[in-house]
mmCIF file of C-alpha atoms and ligand atoms in Angstrom:
data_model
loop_
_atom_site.group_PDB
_atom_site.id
_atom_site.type_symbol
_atom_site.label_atom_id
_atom_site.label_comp_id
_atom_site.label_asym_id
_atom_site.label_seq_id
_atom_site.Cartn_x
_atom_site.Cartn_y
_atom_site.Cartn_z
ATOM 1 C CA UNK A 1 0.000 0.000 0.000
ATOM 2 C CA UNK A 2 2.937 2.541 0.722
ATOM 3 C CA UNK A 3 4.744 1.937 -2.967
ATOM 4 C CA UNK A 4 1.251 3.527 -4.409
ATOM 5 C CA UNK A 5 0.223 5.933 -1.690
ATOM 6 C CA UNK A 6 1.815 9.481 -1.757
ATOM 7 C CA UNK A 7 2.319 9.520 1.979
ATOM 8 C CA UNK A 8 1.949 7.909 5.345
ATOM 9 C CA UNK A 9 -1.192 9.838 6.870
ATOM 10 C CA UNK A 10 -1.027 9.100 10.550
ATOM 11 C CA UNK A 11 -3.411 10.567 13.508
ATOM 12 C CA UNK A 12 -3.437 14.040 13.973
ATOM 13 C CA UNK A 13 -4.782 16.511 17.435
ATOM 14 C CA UNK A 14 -3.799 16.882 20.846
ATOM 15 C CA UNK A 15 -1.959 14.162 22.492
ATOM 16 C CA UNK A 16 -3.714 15.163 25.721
ATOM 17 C CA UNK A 17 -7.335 14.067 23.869
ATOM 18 C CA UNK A 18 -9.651 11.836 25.851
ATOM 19 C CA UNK A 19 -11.394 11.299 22.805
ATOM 20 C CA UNK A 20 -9.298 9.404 19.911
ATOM 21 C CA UNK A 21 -11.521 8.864 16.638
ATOM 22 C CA UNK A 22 -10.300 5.635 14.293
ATOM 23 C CA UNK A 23 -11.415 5.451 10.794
ATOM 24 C CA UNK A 24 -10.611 3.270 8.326
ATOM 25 C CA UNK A 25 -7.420 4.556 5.979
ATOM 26 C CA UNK A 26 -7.181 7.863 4.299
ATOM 27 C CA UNK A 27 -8.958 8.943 1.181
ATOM 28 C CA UNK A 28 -7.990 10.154 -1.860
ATOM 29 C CA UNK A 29 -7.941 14.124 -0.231
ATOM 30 C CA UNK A 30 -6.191 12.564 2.747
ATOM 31 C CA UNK A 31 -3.559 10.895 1.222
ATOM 32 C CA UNK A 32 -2.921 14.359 -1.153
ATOM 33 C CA UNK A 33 -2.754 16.490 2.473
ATOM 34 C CA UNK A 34 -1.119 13.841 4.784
ATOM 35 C CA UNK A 35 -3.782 14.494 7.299
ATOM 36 C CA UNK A 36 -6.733 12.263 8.453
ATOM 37 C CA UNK A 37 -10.304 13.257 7.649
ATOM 38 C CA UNK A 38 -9.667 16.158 5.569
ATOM 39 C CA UNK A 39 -12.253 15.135 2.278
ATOM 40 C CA UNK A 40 -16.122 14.720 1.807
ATOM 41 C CA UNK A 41 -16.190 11.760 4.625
ATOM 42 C CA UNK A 42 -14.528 14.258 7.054
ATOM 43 C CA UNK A 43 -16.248 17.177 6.385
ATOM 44 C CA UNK A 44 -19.453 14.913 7.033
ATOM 45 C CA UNK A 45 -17.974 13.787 10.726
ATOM 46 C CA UNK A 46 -16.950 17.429 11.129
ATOM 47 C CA UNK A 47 -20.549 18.324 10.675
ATOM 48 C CA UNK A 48 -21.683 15.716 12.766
ATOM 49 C CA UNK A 49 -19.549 16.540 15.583
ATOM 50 C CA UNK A 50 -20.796 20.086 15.808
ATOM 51 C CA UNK A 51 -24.218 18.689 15.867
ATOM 52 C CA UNK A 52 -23.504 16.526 18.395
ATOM 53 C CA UNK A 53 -21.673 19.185 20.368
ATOM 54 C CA UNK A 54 -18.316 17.792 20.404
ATOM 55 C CA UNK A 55 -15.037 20.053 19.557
ATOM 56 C CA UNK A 56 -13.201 18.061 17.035
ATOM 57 C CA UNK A 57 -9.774 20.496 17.933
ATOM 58 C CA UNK A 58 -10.014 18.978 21.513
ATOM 59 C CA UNK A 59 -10.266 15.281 19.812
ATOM 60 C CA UNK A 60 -7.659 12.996 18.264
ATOM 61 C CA UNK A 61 -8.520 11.372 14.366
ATOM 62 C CA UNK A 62 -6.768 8.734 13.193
ATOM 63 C CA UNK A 63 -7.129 5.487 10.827
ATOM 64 C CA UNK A 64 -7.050 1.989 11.325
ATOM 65 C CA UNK A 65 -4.697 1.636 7.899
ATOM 66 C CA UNK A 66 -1.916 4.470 7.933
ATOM 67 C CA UNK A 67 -1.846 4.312 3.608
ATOM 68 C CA UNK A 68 -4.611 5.389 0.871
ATOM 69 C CA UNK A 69 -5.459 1.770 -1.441
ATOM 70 C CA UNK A 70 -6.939 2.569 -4.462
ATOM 71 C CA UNK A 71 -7.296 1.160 -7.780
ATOM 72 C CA UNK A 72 -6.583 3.352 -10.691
ATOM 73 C CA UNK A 73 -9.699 4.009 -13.038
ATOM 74 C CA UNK A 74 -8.690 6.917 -15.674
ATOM 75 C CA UNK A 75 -8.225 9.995 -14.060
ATOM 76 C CA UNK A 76 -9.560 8.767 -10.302
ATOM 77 C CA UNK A 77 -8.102 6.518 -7.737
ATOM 78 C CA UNK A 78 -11.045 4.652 -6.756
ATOM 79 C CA UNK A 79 -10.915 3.628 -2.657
ATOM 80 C CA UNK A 80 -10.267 -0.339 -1.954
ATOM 81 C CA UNK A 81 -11.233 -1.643 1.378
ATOM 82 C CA UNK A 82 -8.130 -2.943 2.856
ATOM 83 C CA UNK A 83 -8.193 -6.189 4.458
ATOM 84 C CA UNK A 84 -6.837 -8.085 7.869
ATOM 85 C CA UNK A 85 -3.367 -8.423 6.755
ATOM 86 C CA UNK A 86 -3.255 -5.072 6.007
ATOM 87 C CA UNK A 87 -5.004 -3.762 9.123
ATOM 88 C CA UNK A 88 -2.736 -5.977 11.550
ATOM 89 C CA UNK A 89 0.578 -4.204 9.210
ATOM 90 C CA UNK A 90 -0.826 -1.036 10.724
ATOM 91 C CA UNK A 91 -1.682 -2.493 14.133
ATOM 92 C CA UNK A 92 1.878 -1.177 15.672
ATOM 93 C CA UNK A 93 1.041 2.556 14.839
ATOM 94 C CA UNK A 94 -2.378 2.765 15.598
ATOM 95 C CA UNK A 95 -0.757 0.861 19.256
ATOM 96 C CA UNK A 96 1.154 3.669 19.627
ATOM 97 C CA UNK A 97 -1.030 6.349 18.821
ATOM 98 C CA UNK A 98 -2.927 4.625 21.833
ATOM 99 C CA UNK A 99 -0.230 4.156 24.024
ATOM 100 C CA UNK A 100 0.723 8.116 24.178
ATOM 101 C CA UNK A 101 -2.688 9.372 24.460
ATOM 102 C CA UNK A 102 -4.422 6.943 26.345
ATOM 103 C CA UNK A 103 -7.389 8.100 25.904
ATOM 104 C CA UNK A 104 -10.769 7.529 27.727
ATOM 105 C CA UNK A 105 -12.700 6.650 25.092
ATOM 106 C CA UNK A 106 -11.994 5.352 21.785
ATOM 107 C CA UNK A 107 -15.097 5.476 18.846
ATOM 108 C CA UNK A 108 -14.448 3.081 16.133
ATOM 109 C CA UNK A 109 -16.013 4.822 12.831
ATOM 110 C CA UNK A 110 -17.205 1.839 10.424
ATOM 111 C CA UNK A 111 -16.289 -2.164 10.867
ATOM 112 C CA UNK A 112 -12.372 -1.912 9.691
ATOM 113 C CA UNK A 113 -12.046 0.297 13.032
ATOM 114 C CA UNK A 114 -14.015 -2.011 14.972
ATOM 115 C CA UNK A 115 -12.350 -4.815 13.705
ATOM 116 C CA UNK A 116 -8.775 -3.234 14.268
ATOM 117 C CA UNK A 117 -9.634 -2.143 18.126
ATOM 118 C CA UNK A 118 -11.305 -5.019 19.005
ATOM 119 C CA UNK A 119 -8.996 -7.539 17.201
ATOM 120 C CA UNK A 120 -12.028 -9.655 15.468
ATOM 121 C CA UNK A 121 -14.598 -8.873 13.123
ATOM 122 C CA UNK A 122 -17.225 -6.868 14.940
ATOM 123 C CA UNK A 123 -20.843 -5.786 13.960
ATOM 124 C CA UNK A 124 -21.775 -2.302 13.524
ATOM 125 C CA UNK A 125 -25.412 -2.873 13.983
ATOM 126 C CA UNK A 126 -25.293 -5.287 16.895
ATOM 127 C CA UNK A 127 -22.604 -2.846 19.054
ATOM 128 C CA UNK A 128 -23.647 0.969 18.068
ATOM 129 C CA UNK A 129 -25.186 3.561 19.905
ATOM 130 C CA UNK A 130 -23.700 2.698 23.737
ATOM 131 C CA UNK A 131 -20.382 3.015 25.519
ATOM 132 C CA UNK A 132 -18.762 -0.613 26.046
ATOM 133 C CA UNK A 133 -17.328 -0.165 29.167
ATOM 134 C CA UNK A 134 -13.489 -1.241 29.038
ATOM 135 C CA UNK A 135 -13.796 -4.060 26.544
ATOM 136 C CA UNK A 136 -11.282 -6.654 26.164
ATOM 137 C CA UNK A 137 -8.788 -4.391 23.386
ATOM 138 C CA UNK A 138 -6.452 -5.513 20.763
ATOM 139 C CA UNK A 139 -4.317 -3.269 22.641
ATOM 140 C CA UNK A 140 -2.525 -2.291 25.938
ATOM 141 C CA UNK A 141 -4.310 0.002 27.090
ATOM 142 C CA UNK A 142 -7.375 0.493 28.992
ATOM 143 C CA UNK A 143 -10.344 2.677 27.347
ATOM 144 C CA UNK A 144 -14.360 2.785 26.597
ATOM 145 C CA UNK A 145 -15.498 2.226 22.933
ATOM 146 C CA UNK A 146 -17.978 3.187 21.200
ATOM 147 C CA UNK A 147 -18.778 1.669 17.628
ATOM 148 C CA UNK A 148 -20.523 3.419 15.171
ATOM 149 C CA UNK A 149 -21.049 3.431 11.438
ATOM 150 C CA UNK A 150 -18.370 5.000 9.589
ATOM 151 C CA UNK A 151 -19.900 8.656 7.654
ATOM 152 C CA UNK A 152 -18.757 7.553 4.094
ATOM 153 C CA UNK A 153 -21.601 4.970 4.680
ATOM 154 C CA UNK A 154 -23.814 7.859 5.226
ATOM 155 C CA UNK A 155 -22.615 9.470 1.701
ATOM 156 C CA UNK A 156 -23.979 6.357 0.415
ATOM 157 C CA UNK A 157 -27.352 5.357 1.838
ATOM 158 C CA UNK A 158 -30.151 6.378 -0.259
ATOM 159 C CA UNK A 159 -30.957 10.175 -0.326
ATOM 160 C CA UNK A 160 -34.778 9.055 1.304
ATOM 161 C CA UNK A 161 -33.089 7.723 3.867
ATOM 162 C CA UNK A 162 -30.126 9.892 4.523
ATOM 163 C CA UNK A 163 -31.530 12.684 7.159
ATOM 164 C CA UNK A 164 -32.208 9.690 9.666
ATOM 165 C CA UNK A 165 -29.261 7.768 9.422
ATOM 166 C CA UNK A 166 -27.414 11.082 9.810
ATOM 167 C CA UNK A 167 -29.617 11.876 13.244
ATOM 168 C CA UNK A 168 -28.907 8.449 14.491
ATOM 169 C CA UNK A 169 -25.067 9.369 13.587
ATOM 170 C CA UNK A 170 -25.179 12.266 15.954
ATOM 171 C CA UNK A 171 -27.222 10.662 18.642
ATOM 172 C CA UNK A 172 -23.650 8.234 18.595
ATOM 173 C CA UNK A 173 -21.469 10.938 18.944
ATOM 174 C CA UNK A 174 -23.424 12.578 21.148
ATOM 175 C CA UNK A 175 -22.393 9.752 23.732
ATOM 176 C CA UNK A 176 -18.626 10.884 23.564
ATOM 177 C CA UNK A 177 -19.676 14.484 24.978
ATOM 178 C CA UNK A 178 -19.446 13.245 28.452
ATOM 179 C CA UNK A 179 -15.708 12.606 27.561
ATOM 180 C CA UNK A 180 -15.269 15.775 27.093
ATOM 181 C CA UNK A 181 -17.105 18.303 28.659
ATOM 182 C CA UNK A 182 -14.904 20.968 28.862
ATOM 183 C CA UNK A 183 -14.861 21.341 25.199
HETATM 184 N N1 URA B 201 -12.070 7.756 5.566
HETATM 185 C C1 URA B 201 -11.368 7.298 6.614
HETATM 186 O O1 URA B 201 -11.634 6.250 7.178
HETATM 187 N N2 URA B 201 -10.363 8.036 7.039
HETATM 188 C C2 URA B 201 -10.015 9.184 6.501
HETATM 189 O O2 URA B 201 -9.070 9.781 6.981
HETATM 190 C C3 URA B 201 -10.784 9.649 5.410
HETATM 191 C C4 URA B 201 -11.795 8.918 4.948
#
């Protein structure tokens, strides 16, 4: 993934954050910038967030994958999903990211998230919209997660059907506020 990608895109925010966001791998606009959660998908959690009344700034974003995959398709660079070899390659950044923050809580955005702090596939679904109170972590550390859906899926989901899934979105992220209510 690094030969094609144009840069490493780690985590970026305060390393004092009691919040720390993991998405999947950068995007196209992420990968150009070399910072997480820059393009549509970010703007969309950045909305989101101010909904939900919690100050990105005061927050730490970061990916599961540290490198864009694409496949070429004319001009574009179309997103690939990357997959569990992948993810685990990336496991010993995303540990350290972890390690120096040690945050409070930890909201996994989308199943490659889930799958890559809980160390197993895990269902969106099934494990959204509550705190899991210091699950068993495919790291050292110890934290709250919440799992939600990642926003890209909400760029998707039929226009009809958007403004709810959105709501429900925020009602997530309005579970991290407690986290940190200072900001
Ligand atoms: N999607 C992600 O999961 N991460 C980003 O940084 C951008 C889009």
């Amino acid at each position: 993934m690094w030969r094609n990608a144009t840069q490493t895109v780690f985590g970026e925010g305060r390393s004092t954050a009691r919040i720390v966001f993991v998405g999947e791998q950068p995007g196209d606009r992420e990968d150009l910038a070399g910072k997480p959660f820059v393009g549509p998908a970010g703007q969309l959690l950045d909305r989101a967030l101010e909904q939900a009344g919690v100050n990105r700034e005061a927050t730490y974003v970061t990916n599961a994958v540290k490198h864009f995959k694409f496949e070429p398709r004319g001009k574009r660079r179309i997103h690939k999903k990357p997959n569990e070899q992948e993810i685990a390659a990336c496991h010993q950044w995303l540990d350290q990211e972890l390690r120096t923050i040690e945050p409070e809580l930890i909201v996994a955005l989308g199943a490659t998230a889930a799958r890559a702090v809980f160390g197993k596939a895990t269902a969106i679904g099934k494990n959204r919209g509550h705190i899991i109170s210091k699950p068993s972590l495919d790291f050292d550390i110890d934290a709250d997660v919440l799992v939600t859906v990642h926003p890209s899926y909400l760029l998707r989901v039929p226009d009809e059907d958007r403004e709810t899934a959105f709501a429900q979105f925020v009602d997530d992220l309005k579970l991290a506020r407690k986290y940190a209510p200072s900001t």
